[in-house]
CSV table of N, CA, C and O in Angstrom, one decimal:
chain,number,residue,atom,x,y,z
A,226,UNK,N,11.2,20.7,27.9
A,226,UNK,CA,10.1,20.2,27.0
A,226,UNK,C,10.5,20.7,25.6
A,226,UNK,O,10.2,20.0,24.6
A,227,UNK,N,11.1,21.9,25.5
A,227,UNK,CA,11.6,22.0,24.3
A,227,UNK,C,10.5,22.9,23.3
A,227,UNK,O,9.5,23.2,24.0
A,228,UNK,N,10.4,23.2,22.0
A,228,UNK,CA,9.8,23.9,21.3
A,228,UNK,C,9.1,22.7,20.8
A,228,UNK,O,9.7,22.1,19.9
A,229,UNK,N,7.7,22.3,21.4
A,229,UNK,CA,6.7,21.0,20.7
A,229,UNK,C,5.7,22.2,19.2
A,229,UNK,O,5.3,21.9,18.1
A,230,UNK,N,5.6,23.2,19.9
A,230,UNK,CA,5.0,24.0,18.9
A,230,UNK,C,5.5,24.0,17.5
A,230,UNK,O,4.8,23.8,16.4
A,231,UNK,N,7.1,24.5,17.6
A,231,UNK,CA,7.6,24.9,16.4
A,231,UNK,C,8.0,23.4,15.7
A,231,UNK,O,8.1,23.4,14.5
A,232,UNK,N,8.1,22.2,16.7
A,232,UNK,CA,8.8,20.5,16.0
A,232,UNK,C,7.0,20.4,15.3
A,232,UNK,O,7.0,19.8,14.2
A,233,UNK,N,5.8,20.7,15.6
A,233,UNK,CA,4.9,19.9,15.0
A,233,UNK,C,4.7,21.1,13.8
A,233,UNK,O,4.0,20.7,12.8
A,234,UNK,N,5.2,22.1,13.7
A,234,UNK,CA,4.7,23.0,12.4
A,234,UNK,C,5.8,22.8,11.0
A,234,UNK,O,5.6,23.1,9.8
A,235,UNK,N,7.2,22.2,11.9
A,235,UNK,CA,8.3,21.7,11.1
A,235,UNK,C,7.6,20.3,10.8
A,235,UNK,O,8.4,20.0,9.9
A,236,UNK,N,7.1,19.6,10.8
A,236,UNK,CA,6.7,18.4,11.0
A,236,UNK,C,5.7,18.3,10.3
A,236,UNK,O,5.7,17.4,9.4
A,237,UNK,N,4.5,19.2,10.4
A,237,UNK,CA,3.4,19.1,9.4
A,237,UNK,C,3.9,20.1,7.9
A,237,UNK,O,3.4,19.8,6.8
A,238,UNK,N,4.8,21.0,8.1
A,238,UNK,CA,5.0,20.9,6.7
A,238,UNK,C,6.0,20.0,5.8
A,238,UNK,O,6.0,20.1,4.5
A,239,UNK,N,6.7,19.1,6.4
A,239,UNK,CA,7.3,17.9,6.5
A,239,UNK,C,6.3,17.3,5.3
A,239,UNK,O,6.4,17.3,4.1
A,240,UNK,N,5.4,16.8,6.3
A,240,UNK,CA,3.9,16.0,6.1
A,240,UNK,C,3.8,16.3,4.6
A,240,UNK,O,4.0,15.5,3.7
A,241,UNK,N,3.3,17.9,4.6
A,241,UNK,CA,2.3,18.1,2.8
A,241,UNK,C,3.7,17.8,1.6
A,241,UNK,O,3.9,17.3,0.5
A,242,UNK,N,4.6,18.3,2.7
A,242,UNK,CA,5.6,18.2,1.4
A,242,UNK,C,5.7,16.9,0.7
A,242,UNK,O,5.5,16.9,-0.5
A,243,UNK,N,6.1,15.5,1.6
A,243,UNK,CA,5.8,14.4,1.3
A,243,UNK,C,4.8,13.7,0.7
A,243,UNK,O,5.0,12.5,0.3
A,244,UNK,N,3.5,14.4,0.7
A,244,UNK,CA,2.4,14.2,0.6
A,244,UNK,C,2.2,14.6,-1.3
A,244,UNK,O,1.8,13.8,-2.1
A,245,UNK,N,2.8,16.0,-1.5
A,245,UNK,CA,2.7,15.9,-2.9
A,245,UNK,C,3.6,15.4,-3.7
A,245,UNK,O,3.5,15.3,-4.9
A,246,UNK,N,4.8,15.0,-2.7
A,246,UNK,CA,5.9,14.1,-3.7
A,246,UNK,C,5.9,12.6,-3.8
A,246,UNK,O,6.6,11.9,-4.5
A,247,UNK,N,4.9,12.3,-2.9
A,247,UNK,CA,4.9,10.6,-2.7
A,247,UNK,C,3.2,10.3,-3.0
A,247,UNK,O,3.1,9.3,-3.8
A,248,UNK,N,2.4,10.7,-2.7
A,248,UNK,CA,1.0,10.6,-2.6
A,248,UNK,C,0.6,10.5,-0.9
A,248,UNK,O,1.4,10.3,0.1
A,249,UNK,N,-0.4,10.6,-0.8
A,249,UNK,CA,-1.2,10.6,0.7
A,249,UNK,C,-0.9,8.8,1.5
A,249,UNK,O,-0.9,8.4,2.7
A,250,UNK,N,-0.7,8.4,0.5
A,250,UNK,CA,-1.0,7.0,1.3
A,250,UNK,C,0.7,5.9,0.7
A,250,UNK,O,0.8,4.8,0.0
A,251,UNK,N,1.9,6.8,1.2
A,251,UNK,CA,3.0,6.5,0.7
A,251,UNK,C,3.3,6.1,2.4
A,251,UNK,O,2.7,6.4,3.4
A,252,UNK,N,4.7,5.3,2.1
A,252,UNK,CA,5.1,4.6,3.8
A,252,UNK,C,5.4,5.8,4.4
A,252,UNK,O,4.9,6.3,5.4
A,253,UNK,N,6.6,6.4,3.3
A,253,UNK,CA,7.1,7.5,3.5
A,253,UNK,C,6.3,8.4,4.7
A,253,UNK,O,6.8,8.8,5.7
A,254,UNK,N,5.0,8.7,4.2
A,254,UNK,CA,4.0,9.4,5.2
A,254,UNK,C,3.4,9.3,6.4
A,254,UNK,O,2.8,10.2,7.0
A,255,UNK,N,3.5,7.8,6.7
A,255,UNK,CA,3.2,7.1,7.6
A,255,UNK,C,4.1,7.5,8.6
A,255,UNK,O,3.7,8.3,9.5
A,256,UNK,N,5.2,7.3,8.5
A,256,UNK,CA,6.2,7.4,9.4
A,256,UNK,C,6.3,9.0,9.6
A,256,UNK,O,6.7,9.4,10.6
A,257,UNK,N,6.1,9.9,8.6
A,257,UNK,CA,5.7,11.5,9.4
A,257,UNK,C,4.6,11.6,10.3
A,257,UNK,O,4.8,12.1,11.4
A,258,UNK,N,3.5,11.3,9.8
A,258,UNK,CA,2.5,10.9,10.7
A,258,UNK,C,2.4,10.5,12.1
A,258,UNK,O,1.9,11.1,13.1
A,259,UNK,N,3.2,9.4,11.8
A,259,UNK,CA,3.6,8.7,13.6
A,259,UNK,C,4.4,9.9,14.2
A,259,UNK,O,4.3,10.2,15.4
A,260,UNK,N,5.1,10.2,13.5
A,260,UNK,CA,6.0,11.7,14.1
A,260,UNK,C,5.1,12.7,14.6
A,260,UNK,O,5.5,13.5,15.5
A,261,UNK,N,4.0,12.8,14.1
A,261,UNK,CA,3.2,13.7,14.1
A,261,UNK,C,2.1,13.2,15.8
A,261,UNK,O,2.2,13.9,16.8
A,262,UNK,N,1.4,12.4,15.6
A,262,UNK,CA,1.2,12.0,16.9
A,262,UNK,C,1.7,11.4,17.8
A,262,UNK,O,0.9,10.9,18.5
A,263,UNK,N,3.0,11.5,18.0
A,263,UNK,CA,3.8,11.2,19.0
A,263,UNK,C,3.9,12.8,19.3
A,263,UNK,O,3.2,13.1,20.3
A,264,UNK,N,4.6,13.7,18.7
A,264,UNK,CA,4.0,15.2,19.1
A,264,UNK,C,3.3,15.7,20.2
A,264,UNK,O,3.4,16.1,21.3
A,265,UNK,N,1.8,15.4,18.7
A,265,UNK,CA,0.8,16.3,19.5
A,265,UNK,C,0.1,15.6,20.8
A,265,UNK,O,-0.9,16.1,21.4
A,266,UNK,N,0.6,14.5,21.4
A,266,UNK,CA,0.2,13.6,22.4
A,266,UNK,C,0.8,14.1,23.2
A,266,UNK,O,0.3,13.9,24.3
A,267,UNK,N,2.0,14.7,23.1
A,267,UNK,CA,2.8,15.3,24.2
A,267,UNK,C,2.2,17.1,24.1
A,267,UNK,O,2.5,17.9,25.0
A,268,UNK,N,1.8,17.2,23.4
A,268,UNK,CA,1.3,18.6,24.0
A,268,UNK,C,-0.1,18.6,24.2
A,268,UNK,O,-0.8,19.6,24.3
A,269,UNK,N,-0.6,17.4,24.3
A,269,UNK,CA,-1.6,16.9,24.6
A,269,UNK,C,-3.2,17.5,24.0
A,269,UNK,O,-4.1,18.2,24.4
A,270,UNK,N,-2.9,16.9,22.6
A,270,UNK,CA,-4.2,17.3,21.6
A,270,UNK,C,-4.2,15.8,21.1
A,270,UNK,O,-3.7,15.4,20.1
A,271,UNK,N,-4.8,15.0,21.9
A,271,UNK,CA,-5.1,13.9,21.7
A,271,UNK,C,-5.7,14.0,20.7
A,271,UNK,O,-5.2,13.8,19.6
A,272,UNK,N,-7.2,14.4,20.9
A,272,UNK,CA,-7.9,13.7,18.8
A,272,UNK,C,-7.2,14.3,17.9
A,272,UNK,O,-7.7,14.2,16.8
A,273,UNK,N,-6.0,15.1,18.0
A,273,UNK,CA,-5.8,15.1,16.6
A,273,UNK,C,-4.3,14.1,16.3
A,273,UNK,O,-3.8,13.6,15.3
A,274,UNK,N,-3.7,14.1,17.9
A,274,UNK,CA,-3.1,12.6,18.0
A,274,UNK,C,-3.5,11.3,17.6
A,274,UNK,O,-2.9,10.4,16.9
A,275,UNK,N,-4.6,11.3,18.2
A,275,UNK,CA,-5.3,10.0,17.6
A,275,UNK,C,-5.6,10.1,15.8
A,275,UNK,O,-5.8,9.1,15.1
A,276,UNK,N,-5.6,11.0,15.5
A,276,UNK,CA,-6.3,11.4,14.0
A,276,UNK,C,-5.0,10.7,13.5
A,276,UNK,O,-5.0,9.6,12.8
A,277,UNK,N,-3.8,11.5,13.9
A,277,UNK,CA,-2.4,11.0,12.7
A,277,UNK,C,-2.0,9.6,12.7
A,277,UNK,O,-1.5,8.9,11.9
A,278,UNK,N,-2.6,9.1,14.6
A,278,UNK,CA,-2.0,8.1,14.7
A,278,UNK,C,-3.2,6.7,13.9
A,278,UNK,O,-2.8,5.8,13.1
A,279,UNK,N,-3.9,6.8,14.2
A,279,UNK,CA,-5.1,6.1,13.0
A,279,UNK,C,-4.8,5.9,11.6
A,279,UNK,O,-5.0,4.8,11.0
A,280,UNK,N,-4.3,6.9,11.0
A,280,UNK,CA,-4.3,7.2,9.5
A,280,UNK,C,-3.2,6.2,9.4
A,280,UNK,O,-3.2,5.3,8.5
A,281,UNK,N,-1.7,6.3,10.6
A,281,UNK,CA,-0.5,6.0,10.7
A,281,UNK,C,-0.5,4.4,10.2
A,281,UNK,O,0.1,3.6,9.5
A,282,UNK,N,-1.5,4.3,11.1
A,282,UNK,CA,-2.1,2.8,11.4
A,282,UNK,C,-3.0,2.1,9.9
A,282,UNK,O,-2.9,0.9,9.6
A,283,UNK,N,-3.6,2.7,9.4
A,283,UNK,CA,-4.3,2.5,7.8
A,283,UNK,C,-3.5,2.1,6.8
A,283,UNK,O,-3.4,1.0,6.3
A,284,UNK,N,-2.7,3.3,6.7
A,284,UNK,CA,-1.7,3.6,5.7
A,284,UNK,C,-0.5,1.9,5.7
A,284,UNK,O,-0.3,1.4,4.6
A,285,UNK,N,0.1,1.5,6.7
A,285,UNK,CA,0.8,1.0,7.0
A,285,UNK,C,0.1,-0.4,6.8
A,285,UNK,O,0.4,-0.7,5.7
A,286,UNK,N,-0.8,-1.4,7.4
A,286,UNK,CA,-1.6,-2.3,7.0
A,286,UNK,C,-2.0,-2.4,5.3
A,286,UNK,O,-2.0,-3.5,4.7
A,287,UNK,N,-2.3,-1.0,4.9
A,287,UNK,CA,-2.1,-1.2,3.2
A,287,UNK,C,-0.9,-1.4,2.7
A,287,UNK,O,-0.7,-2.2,1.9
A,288,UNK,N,0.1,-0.6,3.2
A,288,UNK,CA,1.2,-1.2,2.4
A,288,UNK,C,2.2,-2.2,2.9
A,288,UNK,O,2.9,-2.9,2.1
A,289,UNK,N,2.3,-2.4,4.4
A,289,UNK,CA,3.3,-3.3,4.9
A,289,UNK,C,2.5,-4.7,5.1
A,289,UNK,O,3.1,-5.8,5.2
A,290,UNK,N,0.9,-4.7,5.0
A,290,UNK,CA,0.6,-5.6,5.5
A,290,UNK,C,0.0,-5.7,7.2
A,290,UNK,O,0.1,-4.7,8.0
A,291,UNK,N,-0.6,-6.7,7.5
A,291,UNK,CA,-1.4,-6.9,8.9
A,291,UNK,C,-0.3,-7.2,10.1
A,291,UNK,O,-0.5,-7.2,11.3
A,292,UNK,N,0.9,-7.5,9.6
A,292,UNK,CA,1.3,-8.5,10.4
A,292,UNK,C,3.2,-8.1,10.2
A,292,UNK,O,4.1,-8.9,10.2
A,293,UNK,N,3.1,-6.4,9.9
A,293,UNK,CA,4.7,-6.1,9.9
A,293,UNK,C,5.2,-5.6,11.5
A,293,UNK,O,4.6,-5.4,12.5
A,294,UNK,N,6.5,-5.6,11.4
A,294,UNK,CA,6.9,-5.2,13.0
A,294,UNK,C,6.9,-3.6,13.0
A,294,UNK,O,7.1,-2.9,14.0
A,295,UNK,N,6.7,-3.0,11.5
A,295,UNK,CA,6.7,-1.5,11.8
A,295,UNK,C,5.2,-1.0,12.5
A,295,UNK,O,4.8,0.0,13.1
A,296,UNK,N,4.4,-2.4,12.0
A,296,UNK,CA,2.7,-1.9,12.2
A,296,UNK,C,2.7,-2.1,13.9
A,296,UNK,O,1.8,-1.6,14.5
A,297,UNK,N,3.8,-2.9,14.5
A,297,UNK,CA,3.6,-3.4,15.8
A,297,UNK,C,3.8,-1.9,16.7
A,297,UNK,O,3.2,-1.6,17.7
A,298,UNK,N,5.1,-1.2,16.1
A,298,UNK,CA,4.8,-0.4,17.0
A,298,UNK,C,4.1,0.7,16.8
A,298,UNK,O,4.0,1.4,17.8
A,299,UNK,N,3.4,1.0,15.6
A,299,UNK,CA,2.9,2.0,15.6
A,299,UNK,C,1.5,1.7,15.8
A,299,UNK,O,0.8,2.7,15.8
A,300,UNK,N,0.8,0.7,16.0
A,300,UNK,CA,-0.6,0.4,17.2
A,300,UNK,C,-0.1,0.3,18.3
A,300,UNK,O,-1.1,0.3,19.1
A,301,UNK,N,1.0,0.2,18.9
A,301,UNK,CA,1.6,0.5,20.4
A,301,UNK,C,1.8,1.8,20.5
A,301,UNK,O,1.6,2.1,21.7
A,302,UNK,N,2.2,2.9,19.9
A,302,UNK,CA,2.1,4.3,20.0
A,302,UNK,C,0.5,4.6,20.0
A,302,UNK,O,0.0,5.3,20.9
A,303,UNK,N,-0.3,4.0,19.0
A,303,UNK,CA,-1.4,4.3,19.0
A,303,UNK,C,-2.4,4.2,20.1
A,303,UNK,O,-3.2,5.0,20.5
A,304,UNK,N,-1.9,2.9,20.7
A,304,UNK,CA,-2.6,2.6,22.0
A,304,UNK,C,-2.4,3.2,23.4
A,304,UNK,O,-3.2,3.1,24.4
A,305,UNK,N,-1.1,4.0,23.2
A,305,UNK,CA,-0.7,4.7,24.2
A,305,UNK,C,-1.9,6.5,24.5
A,305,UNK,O,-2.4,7.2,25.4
A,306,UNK,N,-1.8,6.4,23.4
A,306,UNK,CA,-2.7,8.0,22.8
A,306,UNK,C,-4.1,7.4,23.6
A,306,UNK,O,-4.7,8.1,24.4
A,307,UNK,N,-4.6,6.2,23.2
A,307,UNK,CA,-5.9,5.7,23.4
A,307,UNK,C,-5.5,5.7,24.9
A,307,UNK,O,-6.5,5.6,25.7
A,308,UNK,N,-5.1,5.7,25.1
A,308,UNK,CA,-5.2,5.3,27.0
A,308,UNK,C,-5.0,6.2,27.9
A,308,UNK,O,-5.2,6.1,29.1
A,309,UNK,N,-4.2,7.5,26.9
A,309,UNK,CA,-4.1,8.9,27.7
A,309,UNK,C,-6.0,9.5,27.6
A,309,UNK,O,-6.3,10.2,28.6
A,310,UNK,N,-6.8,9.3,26.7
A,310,UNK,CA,-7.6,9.1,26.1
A,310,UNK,C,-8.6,8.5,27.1
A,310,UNK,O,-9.6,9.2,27.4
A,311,UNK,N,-8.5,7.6,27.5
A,311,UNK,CA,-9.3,6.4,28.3
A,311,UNK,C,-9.6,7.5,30.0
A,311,UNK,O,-10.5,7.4,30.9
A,312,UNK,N,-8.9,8.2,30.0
A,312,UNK,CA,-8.7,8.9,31.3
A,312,UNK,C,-10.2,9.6,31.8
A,312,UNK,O,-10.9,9.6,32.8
A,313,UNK,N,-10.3,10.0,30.7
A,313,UNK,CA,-12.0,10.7,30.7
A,313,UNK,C,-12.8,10.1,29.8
A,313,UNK,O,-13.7,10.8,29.3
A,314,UNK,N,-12.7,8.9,29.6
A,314,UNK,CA,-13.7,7.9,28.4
A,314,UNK,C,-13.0,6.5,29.3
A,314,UNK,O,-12.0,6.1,28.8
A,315,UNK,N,-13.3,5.8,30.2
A,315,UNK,CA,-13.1,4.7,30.5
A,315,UNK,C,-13.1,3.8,29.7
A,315,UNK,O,-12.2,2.9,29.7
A,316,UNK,N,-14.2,3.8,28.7
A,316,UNK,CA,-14.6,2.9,27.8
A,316,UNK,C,-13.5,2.5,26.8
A,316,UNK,O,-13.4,1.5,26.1
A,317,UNK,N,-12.6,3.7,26.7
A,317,UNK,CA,-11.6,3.3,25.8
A,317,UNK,C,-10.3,2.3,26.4
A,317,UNK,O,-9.5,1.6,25.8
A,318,UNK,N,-10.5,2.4,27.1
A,318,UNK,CA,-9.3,1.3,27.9
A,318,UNK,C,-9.5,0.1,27.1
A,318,UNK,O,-8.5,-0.1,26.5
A,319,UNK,N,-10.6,-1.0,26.8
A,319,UNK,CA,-10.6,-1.8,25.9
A,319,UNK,C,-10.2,-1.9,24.9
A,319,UNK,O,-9.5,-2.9,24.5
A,320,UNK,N,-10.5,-0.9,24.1
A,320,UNK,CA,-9.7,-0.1,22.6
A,320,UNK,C,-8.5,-0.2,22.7
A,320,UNK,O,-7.9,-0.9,21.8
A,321,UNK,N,-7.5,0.6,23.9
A,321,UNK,CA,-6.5,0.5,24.2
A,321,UNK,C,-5.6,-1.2,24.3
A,321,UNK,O,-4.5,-1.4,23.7
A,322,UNK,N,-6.2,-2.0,24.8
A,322,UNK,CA,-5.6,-2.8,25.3
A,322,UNK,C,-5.9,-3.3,24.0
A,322,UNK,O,-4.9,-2.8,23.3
A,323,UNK,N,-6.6,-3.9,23.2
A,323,UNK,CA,-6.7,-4.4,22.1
A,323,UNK,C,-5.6,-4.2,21.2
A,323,UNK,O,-5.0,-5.0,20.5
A,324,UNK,N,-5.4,-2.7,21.2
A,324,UNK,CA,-3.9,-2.4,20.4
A,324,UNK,C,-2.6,-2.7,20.9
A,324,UNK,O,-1.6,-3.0,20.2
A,325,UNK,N,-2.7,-2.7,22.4
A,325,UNK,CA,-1.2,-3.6,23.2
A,325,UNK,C,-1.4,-5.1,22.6
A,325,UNK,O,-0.3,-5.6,22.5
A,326,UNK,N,-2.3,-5.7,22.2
A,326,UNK,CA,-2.3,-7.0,22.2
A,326,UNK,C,-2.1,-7.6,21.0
A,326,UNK,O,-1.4,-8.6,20.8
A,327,UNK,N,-2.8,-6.9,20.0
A,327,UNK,CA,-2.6,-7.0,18.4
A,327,UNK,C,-0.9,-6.8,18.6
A,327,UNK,O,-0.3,-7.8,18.3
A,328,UNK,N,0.0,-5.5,19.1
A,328,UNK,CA,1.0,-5.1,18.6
A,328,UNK,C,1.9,-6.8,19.5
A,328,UNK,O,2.6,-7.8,19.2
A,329,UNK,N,1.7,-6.4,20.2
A,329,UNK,CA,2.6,-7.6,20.9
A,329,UNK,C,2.2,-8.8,20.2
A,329,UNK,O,3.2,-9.6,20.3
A,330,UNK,N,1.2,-9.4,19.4
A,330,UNK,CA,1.0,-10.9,18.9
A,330,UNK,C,1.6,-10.4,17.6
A,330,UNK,O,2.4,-11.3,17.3
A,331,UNK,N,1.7,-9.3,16.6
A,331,UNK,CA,2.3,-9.3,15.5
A,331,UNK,C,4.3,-9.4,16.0
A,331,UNK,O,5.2,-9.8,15.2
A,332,UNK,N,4.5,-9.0,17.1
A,332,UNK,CA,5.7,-8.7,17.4
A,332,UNK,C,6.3,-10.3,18.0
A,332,UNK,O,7.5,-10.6,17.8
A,333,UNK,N,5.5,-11.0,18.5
A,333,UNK,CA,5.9,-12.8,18.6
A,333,UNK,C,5.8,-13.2,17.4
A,333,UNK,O,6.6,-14.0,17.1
A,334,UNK,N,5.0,-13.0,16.7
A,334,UNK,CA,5.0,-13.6,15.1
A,334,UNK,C,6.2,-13.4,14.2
A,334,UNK,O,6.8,-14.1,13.3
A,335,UNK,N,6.4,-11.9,14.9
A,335,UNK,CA,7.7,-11.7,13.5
A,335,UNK,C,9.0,-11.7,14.6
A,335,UNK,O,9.9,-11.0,14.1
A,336,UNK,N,9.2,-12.2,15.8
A,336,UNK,CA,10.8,-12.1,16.5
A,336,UNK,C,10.3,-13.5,17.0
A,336,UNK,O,11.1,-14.3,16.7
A,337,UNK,N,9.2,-14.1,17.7
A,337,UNK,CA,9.1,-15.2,18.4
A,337,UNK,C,9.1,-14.7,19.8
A,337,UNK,O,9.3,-13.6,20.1
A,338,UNK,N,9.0,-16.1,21.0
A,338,UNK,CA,8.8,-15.6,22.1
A,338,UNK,C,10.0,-16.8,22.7
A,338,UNK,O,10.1,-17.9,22.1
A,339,UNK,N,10.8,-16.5,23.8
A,339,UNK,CA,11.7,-16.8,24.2
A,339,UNK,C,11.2,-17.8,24.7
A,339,UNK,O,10.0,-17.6,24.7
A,340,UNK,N,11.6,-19.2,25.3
A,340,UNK,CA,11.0,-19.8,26.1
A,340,UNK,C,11.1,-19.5,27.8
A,340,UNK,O,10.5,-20.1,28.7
A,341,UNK,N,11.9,-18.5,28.0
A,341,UNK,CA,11.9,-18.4,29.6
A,341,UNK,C,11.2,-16.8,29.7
A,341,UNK,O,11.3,-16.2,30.7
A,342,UNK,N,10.5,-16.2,28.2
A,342,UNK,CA,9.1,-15.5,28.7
A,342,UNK,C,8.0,-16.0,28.5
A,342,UNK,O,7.1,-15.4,27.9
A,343,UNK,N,7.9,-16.9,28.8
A,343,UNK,CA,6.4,-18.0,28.6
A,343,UNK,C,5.9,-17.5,30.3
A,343,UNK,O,4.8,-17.9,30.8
């Protein structure tokens, strides 16, 4: 499993550093972010998984747009947190899937879909 402790404290100081060299809502940070809740999902602090991965998900829609393939996977990471999540909140499984679905229709939009995965 490796040192998850010491990669998320290398990681969040990563974060501020970027944060006062680029601003809070730079791509740049997005993509620490996603670093960031991919992490703490594995050491299993979901809401604050969910926290980076949300913001990941904001940040990215303002600057890439609704409908980039970086946004596809990072509401598919997102959705994954949501469904580790769903385990003791059933209700979230909808949430969940909503984000598999969004990510995969932005991801036929921008590569297409084969005709023999129809």
């Amino acid at each position: 499993q490796g040192d998850l402790d010491g990669a998320v404290a290398a990681t969040e100081r990563a974060l501020k550093i970027q944060e006062r060299a680029y601003g809070e809502d730079h791509i740049e940070v997005s993509t620490t972010l996603n670093n960031l809740a991919v992490l703490t999902m594995r050491k299993g602090d979901l809401d604050l998984a969910d926290a980076y991965s949300a913001r990941t998900v904001r940040i990215q829609e303002q600057v890439l747009g609704f409908d980039h393939p970086d946004l596809a996977v990072s509401l598919n990471n997102h959705g994954e947190i949501v469904m580790q999540q769903a385990r003791t909140n059933p209700s979230l499984f909808k949430v969940a899937l909503g984000m598999f679905q969004r990510s995969l229709q932005i991801q036929d939009s921008s590569y297409g879909v084969r005709d023999e995965e129809k």
